[in-house]
PDB file of C-alpha atoms in Angstrom:
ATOM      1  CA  UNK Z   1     186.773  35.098 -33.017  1.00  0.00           C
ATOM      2  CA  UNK Z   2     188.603  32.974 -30.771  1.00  0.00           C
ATOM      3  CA  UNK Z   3     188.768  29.283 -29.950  1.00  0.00           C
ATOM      4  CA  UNK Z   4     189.932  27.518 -26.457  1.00  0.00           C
ATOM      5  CA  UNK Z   5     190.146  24.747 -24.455  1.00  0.00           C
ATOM      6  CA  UNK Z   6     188.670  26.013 -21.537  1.00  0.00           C
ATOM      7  CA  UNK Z   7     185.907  25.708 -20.156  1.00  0.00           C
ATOM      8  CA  UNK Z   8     183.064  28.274 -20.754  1.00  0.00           C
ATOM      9  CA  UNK Z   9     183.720  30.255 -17.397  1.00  0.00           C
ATOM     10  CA  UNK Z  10     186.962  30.384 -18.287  1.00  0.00           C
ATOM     11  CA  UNK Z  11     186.369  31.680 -21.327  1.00  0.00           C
ATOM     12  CA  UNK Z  12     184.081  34.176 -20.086  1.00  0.00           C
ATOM     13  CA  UNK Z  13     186.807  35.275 -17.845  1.00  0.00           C
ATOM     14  CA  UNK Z  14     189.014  35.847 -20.907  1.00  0.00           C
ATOM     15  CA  UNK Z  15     186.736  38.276 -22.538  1.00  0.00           C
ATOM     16  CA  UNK Z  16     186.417  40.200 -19.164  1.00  0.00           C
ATOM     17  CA  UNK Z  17     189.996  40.190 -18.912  1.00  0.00           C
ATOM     18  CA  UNK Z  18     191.096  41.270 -22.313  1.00  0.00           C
ATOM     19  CA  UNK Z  19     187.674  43.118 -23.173  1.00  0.00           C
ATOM     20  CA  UNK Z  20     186.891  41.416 -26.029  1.00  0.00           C
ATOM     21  CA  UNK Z  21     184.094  42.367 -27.765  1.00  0.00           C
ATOM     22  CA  UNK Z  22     184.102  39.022 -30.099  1.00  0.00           C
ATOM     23  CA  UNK Z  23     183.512  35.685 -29.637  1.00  0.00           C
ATOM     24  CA  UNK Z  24     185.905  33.058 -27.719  1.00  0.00           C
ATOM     25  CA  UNK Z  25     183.648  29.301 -28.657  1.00  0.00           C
ATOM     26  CA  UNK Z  26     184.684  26.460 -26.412  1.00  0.00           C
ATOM     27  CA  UNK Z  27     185.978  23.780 -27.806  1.00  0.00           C
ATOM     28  CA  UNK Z  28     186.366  21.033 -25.266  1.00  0.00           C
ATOM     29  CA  UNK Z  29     189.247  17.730 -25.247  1.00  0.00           C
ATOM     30  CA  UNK Z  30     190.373  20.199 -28.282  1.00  0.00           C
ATOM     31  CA  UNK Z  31     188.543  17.865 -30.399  1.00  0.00           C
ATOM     32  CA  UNK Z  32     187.776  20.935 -33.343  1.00  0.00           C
ATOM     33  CA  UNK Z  33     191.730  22.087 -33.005  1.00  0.00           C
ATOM     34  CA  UNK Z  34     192.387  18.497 -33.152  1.00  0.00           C
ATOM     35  CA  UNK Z  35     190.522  17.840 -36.996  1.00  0.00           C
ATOM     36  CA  UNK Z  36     193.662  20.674 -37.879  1.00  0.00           C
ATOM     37  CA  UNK Z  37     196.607  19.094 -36.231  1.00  0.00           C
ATOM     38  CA  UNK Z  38     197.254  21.654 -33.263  1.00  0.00           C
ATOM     39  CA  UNK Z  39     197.050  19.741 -30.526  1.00  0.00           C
ATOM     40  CA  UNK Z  40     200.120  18.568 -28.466  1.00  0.00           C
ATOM     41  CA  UNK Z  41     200.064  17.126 -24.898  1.00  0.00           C
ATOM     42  CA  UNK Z  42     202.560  18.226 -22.129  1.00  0.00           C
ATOM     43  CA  UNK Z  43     205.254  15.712 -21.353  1.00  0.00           C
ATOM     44  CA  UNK Z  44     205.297  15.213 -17.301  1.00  0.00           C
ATOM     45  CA  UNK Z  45     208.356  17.461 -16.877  1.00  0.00           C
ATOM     46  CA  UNK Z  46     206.458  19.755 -18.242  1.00  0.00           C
ATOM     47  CA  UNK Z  47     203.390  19.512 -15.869  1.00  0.00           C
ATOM     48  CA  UNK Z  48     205.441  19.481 -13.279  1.00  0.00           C
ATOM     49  CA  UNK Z  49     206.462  22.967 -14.398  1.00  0.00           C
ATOM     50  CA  UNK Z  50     203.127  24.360 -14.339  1.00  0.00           C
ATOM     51  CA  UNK Z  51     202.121  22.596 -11.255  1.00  0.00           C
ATOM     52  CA  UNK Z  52     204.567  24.692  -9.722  1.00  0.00           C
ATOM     53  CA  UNK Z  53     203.712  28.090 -11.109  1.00  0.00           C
ATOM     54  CA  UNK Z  54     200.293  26.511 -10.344  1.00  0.00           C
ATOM     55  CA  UNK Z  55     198.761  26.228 -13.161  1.00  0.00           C
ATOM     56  CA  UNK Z  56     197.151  22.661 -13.239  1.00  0.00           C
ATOM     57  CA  UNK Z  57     195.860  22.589 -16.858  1.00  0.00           C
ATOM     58  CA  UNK Z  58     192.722  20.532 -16.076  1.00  0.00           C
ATOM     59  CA  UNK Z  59     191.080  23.114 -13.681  1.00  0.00           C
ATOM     60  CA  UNK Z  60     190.854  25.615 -16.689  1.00  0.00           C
ATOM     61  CA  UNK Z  61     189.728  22.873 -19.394  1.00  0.00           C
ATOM     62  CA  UNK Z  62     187.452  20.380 -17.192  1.00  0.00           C
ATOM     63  CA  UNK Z  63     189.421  17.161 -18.425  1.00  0.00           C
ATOM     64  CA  UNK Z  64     192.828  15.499 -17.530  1.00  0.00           C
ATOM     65  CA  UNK Z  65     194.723  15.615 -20.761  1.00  0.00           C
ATOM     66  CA  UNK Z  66     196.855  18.802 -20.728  1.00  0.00           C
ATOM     67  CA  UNK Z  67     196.701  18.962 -23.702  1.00  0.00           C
ATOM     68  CA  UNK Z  68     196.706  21.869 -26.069  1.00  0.00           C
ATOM     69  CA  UNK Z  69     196.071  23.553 -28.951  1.00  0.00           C
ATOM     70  CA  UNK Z  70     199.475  25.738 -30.823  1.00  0.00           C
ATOM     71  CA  UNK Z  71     198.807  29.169 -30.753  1.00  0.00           C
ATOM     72  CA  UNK Z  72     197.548  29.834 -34.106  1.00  0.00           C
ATOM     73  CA  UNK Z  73     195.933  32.457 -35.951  1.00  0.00           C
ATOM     74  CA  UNK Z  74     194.113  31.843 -39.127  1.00  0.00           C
ATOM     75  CA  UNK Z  75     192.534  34.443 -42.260  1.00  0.00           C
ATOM     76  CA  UNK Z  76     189.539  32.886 -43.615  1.00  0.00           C
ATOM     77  CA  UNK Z  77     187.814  34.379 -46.520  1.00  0.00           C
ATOM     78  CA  UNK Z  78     183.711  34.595 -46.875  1.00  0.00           C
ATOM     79  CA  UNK Z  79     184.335  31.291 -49.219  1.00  0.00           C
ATOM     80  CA  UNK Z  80     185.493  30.047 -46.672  1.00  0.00           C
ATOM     81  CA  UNK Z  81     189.258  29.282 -47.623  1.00  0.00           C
ATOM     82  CA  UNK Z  82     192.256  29.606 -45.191  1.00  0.00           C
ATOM     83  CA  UNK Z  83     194.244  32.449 -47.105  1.00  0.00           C
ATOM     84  CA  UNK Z  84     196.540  32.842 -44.292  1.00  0.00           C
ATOM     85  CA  UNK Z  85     197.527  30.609 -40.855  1.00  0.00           C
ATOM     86  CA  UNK Z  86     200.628  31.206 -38.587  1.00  0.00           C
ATOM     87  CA  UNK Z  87     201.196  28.331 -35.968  1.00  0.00           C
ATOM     88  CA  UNK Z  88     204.491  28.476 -33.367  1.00  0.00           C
ATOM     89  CA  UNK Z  89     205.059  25.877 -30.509  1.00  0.00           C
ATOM     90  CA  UNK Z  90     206.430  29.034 -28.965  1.00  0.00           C
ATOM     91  CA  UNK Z  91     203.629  31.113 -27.674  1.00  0.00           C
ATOM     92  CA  UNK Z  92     205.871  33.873 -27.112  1.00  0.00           C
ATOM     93  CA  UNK Z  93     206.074  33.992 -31.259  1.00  0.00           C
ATOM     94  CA  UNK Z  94     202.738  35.925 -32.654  1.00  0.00           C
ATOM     95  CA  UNK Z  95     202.043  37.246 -36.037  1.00  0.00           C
ATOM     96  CA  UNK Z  96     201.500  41.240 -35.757  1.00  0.00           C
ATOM     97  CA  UNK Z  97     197.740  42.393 -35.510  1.00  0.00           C
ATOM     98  CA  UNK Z  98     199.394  44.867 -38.928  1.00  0.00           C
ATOM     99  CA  UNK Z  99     200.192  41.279 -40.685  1.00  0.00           C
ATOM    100  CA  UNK Z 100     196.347  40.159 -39.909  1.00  0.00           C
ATOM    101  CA  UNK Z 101     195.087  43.024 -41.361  1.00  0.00           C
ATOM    102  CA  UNK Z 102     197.001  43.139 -44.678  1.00  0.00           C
ATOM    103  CA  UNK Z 103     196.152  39.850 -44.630  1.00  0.00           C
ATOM    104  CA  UNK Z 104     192.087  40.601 -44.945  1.00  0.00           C
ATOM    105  CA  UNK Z 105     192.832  43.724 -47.042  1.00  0.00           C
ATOM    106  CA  UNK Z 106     194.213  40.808 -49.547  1.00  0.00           C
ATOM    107  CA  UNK Z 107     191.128  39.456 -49.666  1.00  0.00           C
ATOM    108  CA  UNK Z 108     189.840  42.802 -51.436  1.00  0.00           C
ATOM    109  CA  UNK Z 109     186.530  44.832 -51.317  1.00  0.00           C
TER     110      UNK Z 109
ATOM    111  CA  UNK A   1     203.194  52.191 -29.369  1.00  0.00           C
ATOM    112  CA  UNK A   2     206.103  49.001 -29.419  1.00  0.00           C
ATOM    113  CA  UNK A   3     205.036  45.967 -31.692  1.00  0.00           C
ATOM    114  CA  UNK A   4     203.535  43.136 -30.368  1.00  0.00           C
ATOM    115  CA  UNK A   5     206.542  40.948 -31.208  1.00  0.00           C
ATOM    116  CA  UNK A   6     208.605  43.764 -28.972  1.00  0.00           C
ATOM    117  CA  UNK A   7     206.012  43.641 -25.843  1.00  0.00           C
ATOM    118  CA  UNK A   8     206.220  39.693 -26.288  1.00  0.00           C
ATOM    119  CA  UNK A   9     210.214  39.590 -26.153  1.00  0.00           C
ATOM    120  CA  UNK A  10     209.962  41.996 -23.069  1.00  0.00           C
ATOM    121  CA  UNK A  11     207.555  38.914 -21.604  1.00  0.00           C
ATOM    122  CA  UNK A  12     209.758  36.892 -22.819  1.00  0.00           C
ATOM    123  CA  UNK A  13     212.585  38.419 -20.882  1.00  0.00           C
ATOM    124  CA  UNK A  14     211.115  39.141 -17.927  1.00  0.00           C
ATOM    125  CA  UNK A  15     210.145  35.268 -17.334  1.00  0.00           C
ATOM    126  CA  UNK A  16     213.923  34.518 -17.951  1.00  0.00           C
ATOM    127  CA  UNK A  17     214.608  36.474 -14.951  1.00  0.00           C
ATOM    128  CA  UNK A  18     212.380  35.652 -12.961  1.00  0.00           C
ATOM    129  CA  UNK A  19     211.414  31.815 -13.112  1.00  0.00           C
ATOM    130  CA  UNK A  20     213.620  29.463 -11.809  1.00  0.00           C
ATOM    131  CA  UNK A  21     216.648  28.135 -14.673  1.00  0.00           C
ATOM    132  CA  UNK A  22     215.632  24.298 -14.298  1.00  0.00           C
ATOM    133  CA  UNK A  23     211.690  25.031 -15.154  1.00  0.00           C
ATOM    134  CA  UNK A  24     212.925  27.463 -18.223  1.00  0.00           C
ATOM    135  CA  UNK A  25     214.944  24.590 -19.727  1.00  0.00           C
ATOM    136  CA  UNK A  26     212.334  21.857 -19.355  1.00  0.00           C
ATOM    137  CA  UNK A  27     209.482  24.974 -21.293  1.00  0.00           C
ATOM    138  CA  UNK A  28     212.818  25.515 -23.823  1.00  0.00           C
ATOM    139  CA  UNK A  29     213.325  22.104 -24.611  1.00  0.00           C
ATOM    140  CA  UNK A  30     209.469  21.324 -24.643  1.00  0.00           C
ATOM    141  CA  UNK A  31     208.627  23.795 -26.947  1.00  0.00           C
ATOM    142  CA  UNK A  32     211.647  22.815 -29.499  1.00  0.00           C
ATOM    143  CA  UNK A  33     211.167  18.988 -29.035  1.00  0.00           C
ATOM    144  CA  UNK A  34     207.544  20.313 -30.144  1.00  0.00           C
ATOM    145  CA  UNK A  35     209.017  21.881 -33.447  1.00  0.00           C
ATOM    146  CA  UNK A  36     211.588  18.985 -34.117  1.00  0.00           C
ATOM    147  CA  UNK A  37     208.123  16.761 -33.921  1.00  0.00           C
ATOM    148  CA  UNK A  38     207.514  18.013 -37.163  1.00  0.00           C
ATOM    149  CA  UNK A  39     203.703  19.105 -35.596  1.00  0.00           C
ATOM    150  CA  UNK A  40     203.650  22.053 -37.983  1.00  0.00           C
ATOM    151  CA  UNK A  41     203.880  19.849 -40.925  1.00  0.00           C
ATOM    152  CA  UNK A  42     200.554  18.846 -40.211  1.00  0.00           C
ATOM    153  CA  UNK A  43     198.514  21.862 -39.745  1.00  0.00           C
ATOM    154  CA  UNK A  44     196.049  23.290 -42.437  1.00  0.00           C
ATOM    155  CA  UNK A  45     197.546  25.113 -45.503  1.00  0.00           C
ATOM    156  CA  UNK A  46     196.983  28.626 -47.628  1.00  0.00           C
ATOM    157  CA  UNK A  47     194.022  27.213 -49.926  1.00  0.00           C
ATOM    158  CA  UNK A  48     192.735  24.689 -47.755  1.00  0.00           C
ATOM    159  CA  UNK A  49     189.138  25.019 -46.756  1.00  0.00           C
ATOM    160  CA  UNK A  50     188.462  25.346 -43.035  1.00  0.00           C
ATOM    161  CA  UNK A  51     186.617  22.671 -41.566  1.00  0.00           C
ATOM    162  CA  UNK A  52     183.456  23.979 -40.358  1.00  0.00           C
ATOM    163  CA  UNK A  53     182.609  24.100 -36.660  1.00  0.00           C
ATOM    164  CA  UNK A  54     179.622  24.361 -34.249  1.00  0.00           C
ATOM    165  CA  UNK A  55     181.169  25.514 -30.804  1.00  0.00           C
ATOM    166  CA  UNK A  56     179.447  27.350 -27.401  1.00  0.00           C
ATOM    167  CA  UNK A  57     179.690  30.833 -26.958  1.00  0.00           C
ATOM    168  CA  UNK A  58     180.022  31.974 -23.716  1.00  0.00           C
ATOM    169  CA  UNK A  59     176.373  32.377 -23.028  1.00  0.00           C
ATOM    170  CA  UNK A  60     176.111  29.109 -24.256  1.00  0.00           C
ATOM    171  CA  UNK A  61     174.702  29.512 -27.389  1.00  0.00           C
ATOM    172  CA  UNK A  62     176.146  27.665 -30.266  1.00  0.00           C
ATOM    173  CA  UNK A  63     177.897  29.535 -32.947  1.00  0.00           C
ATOM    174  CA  UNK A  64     178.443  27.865 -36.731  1.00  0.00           C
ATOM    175  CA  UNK A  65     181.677  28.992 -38.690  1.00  0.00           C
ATOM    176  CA  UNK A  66     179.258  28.754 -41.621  1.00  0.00           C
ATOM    177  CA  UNK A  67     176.621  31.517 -40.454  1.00  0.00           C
ATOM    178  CA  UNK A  68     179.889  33.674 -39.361  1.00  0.00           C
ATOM    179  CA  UNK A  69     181.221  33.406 -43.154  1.00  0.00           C
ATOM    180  CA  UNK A  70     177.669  34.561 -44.281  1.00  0.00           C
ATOM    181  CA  UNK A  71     179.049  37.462 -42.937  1.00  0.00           C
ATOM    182  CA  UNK A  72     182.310  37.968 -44.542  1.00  0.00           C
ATOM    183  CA  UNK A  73     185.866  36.883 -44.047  1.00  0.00           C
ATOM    184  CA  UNK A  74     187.147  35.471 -40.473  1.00  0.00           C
ATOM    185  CA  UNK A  75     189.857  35.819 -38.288  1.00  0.00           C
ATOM    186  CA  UNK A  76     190.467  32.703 -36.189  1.00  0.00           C
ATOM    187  CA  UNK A  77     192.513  32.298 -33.108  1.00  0.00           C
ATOM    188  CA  UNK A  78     193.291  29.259 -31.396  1.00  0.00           C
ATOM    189  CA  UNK A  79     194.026  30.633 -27.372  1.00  0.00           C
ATOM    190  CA  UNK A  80     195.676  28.228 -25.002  1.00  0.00           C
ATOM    191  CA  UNK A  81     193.898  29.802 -21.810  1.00  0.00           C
ATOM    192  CA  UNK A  82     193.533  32.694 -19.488  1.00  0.00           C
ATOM    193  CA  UNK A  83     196.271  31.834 -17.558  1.00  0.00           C
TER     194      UNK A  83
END
């Protein structure tokens, strides 16, 4: 499943878009991605930037902070233990859906 | 069928074309002054346990990591946003 930012019709527009059939779960002022130390804010150069693609941020999350969590991907087994995360401040860098499933073939039968 | 990693450099590319130089050097440097913050230093480790959350669907209906484990292993992705 997936966790965001945004807003729930955001969200909701994300599963349209990308026809997801699992969860995305809102988690608003990235207070949940916060507990694990992904969230960064945009310097003002940098929301500058995206004002002028047009992207203002706080539209798609319903508060001011742009703020965000790191692109991350986590393997959690049913004991709930993180047996594999990958985090990049460059969202261009993403593991390979093959690494996430070797990853939960790890985990066994 | 190209990799993800390829279909993300062709992204990647394509933006370098396209967007003006000045707003590619302030997302360059963000993103490395980002790294050199040593952010990644602080994120959750192999062996860790994950925190447990209580987040909204998007019908609204709250969904606990805890009754998703009941269920077996999880994949979790953190998304930055439709846009």
């Amino acid at each position: 499943m997936a966790i965001s930012p945004q807003v729930r019709e955001r969200n909701a527009e994300i599963r349209a878009k990308q026809h997801l059939a699992f969860p995305v779960l809102a988690d608003p002022g990235n207070a949940y991605a916060r507990r694990l130390g992904l969230v960064f804010a945009f310097p003002d150069d940098l929301r500058e930037v995206y004002r002028g693609f047009n992207l203002v941020l706080p539209d798609y999350n319903g508060d001011g902070s742009w703020e965000l969590p790191l692109p991350t991907r986590l393997v959690v087994d049913a004991e709930g233990t993180i047996r594999a995360i990958d985090a990049d401040p460059d969202y261009t860098v993403r593991p390979e859906p093959e690494a996430t499933l070797a990853a939960l073939r790890a985990l066994g039968p | 069928m190209s990799t993800l990693n390829e279909r993300l450099t062709r992204i990647r590319e394509s933006f370098a074309r396209s967007a003006p130089a000045e707003a590619r050097a302030i997302m360059h440097r963000s993103t490395e002054d980002l790294r050199a913050s040593g952010i990644l230093d602080g994120i959750p480790a192999v062996g860790d346990a994950l925190p447990a959350f209580e987040l909204a669907d998007t019908e609204g209906e709250l969904v606990r990591s805890d009754d998703l484990l009941h269920e077996g292993p999880l994949v979790v992705t953190f998304y930055r946003g439709v846009w």
